Tab-separated table of N, CA and C in Angstrom:
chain	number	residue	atom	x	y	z
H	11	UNK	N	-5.516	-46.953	-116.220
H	11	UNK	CA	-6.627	-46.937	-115.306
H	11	UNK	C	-6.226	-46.300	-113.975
H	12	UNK	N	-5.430	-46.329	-113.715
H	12	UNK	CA	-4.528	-45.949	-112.038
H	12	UNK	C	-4.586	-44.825	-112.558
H	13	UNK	N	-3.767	-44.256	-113.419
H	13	UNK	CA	-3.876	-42.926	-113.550
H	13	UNK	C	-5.103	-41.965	-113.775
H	14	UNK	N	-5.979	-42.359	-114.169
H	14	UNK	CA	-6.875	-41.362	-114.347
H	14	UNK	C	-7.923	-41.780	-112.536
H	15	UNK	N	-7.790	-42.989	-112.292
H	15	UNK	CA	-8.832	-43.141	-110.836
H	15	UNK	C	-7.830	-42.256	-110.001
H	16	UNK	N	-6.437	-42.733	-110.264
H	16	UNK	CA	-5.731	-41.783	-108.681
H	16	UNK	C	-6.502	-39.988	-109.336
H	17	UNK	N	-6.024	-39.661	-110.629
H	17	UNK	CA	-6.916	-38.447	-110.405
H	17	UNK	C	-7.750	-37.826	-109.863
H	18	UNK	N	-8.695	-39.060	-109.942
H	18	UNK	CA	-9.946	-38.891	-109.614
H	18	UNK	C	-10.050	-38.766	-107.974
H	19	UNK	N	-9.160	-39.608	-107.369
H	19	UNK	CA	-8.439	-39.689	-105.851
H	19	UNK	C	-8.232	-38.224	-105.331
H	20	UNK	N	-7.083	-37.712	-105.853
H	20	UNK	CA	-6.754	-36.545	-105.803
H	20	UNK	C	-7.562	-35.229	-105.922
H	21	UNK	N	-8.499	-35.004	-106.712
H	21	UNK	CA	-9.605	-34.557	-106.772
H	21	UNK	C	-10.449	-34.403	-105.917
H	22	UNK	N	-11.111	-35.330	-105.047
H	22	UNK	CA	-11.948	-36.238	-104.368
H	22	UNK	C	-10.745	-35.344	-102.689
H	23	UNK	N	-9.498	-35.775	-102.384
H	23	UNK	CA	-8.946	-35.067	-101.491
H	23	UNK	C	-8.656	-33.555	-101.765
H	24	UNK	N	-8.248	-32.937	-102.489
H	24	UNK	CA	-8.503	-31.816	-102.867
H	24	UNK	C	-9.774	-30.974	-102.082
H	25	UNK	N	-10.709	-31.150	-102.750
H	25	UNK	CA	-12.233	-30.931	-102.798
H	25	UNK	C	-12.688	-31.077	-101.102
H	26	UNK	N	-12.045	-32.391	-100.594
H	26	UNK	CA	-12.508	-31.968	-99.164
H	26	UNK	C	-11.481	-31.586	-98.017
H	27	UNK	N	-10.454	-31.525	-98.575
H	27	UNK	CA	-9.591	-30.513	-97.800
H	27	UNK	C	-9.637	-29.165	-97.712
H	28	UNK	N	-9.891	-28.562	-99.544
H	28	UNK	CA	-9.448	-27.071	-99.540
H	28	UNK	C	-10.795	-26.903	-100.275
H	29	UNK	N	-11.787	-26.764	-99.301
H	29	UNK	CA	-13.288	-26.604	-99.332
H	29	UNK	C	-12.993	-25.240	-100.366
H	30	UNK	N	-14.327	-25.066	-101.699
H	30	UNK	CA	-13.871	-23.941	-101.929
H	30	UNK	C	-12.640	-23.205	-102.885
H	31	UNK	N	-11.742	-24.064	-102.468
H	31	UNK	CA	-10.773	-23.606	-103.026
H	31	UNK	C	-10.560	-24.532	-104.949
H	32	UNK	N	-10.316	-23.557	-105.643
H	32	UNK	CA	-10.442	-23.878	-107.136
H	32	UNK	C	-9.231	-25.042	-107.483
H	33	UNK	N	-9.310	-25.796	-108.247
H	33	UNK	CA	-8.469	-26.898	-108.539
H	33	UNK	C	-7.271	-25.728	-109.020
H	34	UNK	N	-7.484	-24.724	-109.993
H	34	UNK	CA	-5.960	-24.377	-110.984
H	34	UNK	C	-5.120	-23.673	-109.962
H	35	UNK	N	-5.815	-23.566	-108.590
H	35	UNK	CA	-4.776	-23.213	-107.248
H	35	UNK	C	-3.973	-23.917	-106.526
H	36	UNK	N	-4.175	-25.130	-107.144
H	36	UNK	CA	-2.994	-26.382	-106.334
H	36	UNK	C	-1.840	-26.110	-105.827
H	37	UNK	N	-1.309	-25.338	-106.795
H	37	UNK	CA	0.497	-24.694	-106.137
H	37	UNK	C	0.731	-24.375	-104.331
H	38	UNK	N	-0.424	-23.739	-104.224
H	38	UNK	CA	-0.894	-22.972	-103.178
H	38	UNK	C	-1.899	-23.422	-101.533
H	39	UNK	N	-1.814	-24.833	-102.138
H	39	UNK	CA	-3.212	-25.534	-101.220
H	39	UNK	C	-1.972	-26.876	-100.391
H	40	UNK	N	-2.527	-27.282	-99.481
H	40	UNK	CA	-2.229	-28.032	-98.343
H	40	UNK	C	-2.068	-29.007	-98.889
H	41	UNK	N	-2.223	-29.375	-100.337
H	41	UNK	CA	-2.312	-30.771	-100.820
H	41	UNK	C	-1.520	-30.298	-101.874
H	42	UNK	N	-0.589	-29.279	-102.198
H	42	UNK	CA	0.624	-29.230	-103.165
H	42	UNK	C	1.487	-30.314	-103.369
H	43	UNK	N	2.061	-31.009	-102.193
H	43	UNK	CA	2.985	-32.273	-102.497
H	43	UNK	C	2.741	-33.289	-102.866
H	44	UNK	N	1.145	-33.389	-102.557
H	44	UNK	CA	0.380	-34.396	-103.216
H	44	UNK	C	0.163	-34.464	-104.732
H	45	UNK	N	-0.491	-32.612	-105.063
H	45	UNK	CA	-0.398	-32.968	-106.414
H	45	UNK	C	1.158	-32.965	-107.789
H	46	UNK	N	2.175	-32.366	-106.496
H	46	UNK	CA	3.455	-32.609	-107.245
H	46	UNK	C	3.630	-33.838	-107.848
H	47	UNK	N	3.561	-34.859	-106.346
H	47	UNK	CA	4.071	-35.942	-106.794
H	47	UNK	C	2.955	-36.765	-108.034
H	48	UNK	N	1.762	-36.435	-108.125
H	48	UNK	CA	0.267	-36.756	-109.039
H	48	UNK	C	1.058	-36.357	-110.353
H	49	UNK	N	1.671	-35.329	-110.387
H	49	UNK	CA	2.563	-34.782	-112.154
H	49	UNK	C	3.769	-35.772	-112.398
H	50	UNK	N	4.646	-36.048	-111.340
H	50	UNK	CA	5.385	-36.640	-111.942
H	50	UNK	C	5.169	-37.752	-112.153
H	51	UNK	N	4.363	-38.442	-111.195
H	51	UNK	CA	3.712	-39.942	-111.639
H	51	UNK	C	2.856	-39.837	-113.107
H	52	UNK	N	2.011	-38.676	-113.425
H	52	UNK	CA	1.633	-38.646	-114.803
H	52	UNK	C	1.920	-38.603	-115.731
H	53	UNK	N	3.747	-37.598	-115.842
H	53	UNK	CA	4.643	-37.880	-116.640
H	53	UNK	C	5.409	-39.053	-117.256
H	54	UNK	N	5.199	-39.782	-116.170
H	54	UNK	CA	6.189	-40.973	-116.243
H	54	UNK	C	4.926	-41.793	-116.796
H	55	UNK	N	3.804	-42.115	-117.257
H	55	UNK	CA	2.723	-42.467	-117.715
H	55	UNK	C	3.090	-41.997	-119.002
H	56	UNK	N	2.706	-40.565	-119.164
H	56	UNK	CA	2.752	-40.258	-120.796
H	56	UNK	C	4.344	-40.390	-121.388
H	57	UNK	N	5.422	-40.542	-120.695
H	57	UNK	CA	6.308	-41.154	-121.345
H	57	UNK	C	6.208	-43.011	-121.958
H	58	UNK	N	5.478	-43.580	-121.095
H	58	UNK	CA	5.545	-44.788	-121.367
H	58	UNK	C	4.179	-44.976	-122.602
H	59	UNK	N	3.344	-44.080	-122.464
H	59	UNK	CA	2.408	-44.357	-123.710
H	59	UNK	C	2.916	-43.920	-124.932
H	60	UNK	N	3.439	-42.656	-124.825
H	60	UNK	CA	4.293	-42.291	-126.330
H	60	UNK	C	5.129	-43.107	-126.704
H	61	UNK	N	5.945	-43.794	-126.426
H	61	UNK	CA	6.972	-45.230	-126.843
H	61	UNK	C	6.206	-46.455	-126.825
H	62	UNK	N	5.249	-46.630	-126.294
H	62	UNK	CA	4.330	-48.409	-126.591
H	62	UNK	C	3.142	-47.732	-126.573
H	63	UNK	N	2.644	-47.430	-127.898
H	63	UNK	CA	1.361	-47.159	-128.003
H	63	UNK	C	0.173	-48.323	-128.143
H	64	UNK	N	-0.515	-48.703	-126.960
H	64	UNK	CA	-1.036	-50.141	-127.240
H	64	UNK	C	-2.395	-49.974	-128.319
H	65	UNK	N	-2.291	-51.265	-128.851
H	65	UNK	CA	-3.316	-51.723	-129.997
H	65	UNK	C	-4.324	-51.433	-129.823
H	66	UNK	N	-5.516	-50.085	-130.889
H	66	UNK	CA	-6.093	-49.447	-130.666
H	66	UNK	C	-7.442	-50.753	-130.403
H	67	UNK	N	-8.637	-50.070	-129.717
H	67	UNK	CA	-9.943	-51.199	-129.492
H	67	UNK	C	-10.666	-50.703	-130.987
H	68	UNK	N	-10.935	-51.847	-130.708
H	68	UNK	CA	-12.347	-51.553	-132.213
H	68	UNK	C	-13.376	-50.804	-131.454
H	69	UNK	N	-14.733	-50.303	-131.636
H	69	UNK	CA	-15.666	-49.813	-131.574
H	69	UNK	C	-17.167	-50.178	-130.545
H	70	UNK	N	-17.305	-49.649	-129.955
H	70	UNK	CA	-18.006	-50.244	-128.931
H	70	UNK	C	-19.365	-50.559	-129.647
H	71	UNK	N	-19.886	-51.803	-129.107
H	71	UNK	CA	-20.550	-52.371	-130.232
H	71	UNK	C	-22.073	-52.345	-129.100
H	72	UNK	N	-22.560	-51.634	-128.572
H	72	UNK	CA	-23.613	-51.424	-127.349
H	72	UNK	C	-23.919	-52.796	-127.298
H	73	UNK	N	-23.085	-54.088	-126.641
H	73	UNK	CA	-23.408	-55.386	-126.369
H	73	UNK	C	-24.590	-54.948	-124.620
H	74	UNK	N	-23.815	-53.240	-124.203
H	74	UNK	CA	-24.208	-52.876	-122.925
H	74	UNK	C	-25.577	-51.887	-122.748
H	75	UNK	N	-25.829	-51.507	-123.763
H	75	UNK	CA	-26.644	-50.784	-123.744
H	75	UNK	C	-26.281	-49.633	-124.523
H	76	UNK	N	-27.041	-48.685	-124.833
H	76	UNK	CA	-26.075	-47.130	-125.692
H	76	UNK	C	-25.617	-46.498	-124.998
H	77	UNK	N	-24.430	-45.676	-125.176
H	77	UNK	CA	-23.945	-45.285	-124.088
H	77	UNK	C	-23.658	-43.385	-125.035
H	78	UNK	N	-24.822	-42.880	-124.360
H	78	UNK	CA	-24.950	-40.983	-124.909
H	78	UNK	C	-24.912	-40.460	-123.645
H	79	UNK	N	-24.289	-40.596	-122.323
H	79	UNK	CA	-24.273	-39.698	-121.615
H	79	UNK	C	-23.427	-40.110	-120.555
H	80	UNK	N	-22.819	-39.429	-119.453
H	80	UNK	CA	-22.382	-40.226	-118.862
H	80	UNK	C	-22.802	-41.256	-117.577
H	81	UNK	N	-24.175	-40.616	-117.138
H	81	UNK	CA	-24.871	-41.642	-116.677
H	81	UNK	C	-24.911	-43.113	-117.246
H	82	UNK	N	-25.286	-42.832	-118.491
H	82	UNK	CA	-25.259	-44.561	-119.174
H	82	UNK	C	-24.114	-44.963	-119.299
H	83	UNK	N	-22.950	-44.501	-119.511
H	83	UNK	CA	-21.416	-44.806	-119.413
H	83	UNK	C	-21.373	-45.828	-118.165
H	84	UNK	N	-21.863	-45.014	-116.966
H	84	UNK	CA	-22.089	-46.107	-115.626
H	84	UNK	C	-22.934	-47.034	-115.674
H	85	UNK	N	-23.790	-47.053	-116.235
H	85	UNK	CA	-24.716	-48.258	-116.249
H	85	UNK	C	-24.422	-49.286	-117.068
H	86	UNK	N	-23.752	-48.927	-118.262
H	86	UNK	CA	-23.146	-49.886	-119.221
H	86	UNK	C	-21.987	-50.437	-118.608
H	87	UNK	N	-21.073	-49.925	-117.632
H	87	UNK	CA	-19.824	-49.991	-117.339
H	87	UNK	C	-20.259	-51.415	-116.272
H	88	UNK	N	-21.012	-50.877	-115.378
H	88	UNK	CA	-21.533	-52.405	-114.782
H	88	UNK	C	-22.371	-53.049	-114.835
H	89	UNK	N	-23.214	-53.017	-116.482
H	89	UNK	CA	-23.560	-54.423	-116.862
H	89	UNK	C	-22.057	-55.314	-117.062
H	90	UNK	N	-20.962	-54.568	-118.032
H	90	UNK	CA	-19.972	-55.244	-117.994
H	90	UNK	C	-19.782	-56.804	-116.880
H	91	UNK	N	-19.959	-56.271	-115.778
H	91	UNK	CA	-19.681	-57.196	-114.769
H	91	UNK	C	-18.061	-57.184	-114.274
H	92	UNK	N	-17.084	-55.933	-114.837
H	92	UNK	CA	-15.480	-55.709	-114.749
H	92	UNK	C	-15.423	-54.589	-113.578
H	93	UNK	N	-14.759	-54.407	-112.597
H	93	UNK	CA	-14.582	-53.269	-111.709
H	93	UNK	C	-13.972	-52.626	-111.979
H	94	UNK	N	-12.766	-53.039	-113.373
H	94	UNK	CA	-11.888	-51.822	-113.476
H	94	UNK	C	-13.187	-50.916	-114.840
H	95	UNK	N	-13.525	-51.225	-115.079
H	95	UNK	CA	-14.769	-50.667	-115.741
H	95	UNK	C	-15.733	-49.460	-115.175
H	96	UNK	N	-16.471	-49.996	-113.911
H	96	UNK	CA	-16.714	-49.361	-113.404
H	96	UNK	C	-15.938	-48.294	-112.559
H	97	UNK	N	-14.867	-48.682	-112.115
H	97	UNK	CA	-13.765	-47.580	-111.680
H	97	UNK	C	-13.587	-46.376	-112.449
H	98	UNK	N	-13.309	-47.045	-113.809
H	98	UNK	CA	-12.960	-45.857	-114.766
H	98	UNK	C	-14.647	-44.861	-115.016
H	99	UNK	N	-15.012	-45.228	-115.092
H	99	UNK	CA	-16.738	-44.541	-115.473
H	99	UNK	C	-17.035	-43.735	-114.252
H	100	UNK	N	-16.701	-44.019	-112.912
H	100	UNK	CA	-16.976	-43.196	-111.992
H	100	UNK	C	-16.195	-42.273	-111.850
H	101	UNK	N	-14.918	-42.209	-112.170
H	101	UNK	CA	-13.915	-41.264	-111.879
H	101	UNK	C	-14.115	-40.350	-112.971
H	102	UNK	N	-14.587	-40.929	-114.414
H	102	UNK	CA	-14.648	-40.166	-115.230
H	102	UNK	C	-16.005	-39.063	-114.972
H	103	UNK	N	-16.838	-39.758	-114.489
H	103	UNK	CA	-17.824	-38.953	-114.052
H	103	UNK	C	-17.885	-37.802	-113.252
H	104	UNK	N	-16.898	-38.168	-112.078
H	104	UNK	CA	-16.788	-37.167	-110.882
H	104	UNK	C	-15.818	-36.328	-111.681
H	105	UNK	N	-14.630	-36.096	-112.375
H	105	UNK	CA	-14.156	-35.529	-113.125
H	105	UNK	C	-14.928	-34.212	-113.723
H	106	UNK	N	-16.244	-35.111	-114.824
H	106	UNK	CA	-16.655	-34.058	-115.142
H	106	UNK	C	-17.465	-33.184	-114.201
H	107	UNK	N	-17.848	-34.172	-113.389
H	107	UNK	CA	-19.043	-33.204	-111.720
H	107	UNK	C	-17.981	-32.146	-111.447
H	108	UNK	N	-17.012	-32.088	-111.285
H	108	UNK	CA	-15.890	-31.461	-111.046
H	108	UNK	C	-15.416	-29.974	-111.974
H	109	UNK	N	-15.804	-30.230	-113.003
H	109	UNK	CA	-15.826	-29.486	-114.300
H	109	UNK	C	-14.211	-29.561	-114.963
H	110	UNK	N	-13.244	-30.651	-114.691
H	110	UNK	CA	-12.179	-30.583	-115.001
H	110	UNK	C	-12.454	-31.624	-116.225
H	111	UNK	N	-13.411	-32.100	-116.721
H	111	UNK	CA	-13.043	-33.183	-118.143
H	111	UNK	C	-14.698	-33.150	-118.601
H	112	UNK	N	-14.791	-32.353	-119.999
H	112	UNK	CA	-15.870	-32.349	-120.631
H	112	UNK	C	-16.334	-33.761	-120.939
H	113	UNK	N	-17.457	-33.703	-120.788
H	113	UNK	CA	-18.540	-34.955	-121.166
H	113	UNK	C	-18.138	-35.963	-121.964
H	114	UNK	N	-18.107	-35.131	-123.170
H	114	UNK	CA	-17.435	-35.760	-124.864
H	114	UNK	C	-15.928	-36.362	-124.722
H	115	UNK	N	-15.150	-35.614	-123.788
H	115	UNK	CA	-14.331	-36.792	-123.677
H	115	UNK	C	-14.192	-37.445	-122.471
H	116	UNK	N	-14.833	-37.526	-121.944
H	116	UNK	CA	-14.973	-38.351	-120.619
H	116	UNK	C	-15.901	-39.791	-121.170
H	117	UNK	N	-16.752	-39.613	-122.720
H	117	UNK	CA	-17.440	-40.528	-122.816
H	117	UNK	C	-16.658	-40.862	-123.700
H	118	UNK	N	-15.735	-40.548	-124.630
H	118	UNK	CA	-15.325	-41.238	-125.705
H	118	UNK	C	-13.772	-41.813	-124.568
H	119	UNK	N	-13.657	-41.568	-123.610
H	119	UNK	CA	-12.495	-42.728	-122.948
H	119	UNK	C	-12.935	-43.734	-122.691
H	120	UNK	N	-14.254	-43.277	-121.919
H	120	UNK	CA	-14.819	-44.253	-121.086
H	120	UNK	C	-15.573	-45.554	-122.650
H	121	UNK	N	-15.632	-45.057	-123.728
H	121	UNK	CA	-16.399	-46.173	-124.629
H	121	UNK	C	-15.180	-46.864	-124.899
H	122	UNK	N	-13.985	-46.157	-125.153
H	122	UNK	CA	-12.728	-47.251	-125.601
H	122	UNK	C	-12.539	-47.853	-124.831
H	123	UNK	N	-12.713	-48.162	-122.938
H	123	UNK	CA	-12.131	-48.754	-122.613
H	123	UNK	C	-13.500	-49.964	-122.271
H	124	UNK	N	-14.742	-49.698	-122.484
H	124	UNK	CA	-15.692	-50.699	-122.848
H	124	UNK	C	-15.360	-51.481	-124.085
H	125	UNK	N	-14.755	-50.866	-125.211
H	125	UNK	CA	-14.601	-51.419	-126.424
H	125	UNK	C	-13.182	-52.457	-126.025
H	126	UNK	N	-12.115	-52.130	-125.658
H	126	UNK	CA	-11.010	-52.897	-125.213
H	126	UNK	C	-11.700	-54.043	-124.436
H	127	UNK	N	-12.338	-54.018	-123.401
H	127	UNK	CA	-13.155	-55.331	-122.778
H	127	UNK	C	-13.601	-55.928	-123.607
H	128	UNK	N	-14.220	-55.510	-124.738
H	128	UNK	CA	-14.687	-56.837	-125.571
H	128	UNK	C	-13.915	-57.304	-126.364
H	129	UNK	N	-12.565	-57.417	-126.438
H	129	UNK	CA	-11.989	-57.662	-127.048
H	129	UNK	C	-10.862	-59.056	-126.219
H	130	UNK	N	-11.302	-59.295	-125.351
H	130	UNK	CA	-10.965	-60.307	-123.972
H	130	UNK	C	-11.577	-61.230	-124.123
């Protein structure tokens, strides 16, 4: 969850620092050390998921409503009544506002990690 909201963080500073300026230019922008250190913290993430791959969720069972877009992703996310829920659904959202994470998988993260909540 940290990892994909700080994304979403980073993004979010990006965007209003280097007005204009395209995300795949990071190397190059005022916020380079920022997104250095954003890679190696992500690395050190996908090292720890490839060695403990946690127990997949079953299937989101619309206890929240249907969830076909990512608007309803947010609306389902806080019927939940969970903030890390809604955290994840907004970041995933601005993501795609962003054009850096297509729909389809911005909604199929965002349903597993509705589906993992019901499993609590």
């Amino acid at each position: 969850m940290h990892a994909l909201t700080g994304l979403h963080a980073m993004c979010e500073v990006h965007h209003l620092v280097c007005t204009g300026e395209p995300f795949d230019q990071w190397e190059t922008s005022i916020t380079a050390p920022w997104w250095s250190a954003y890679l190696i913290a992500g690395a050190a993430c996908a090292a720890l998921t490839e060695t403990q791959q946690p127990e997949g969720p079953g299937n989101y069972d619309e206890s929240y409503g249907p969830v076909d877009s990512i608007d309803s992703l947010v609306s389902a996310s806080i019927l939940t009544g969970d903030t890390h829920d809604v955290k994840i659904a907004v970041s995933l959202r601005r993501l795609v506002e962003f054009g850096l994470l297509e729909e389809a998988d911005a909604l199929a993260t965002g349903l597993r990690r509705l589906a993992a909540g019901m499993l609590v």
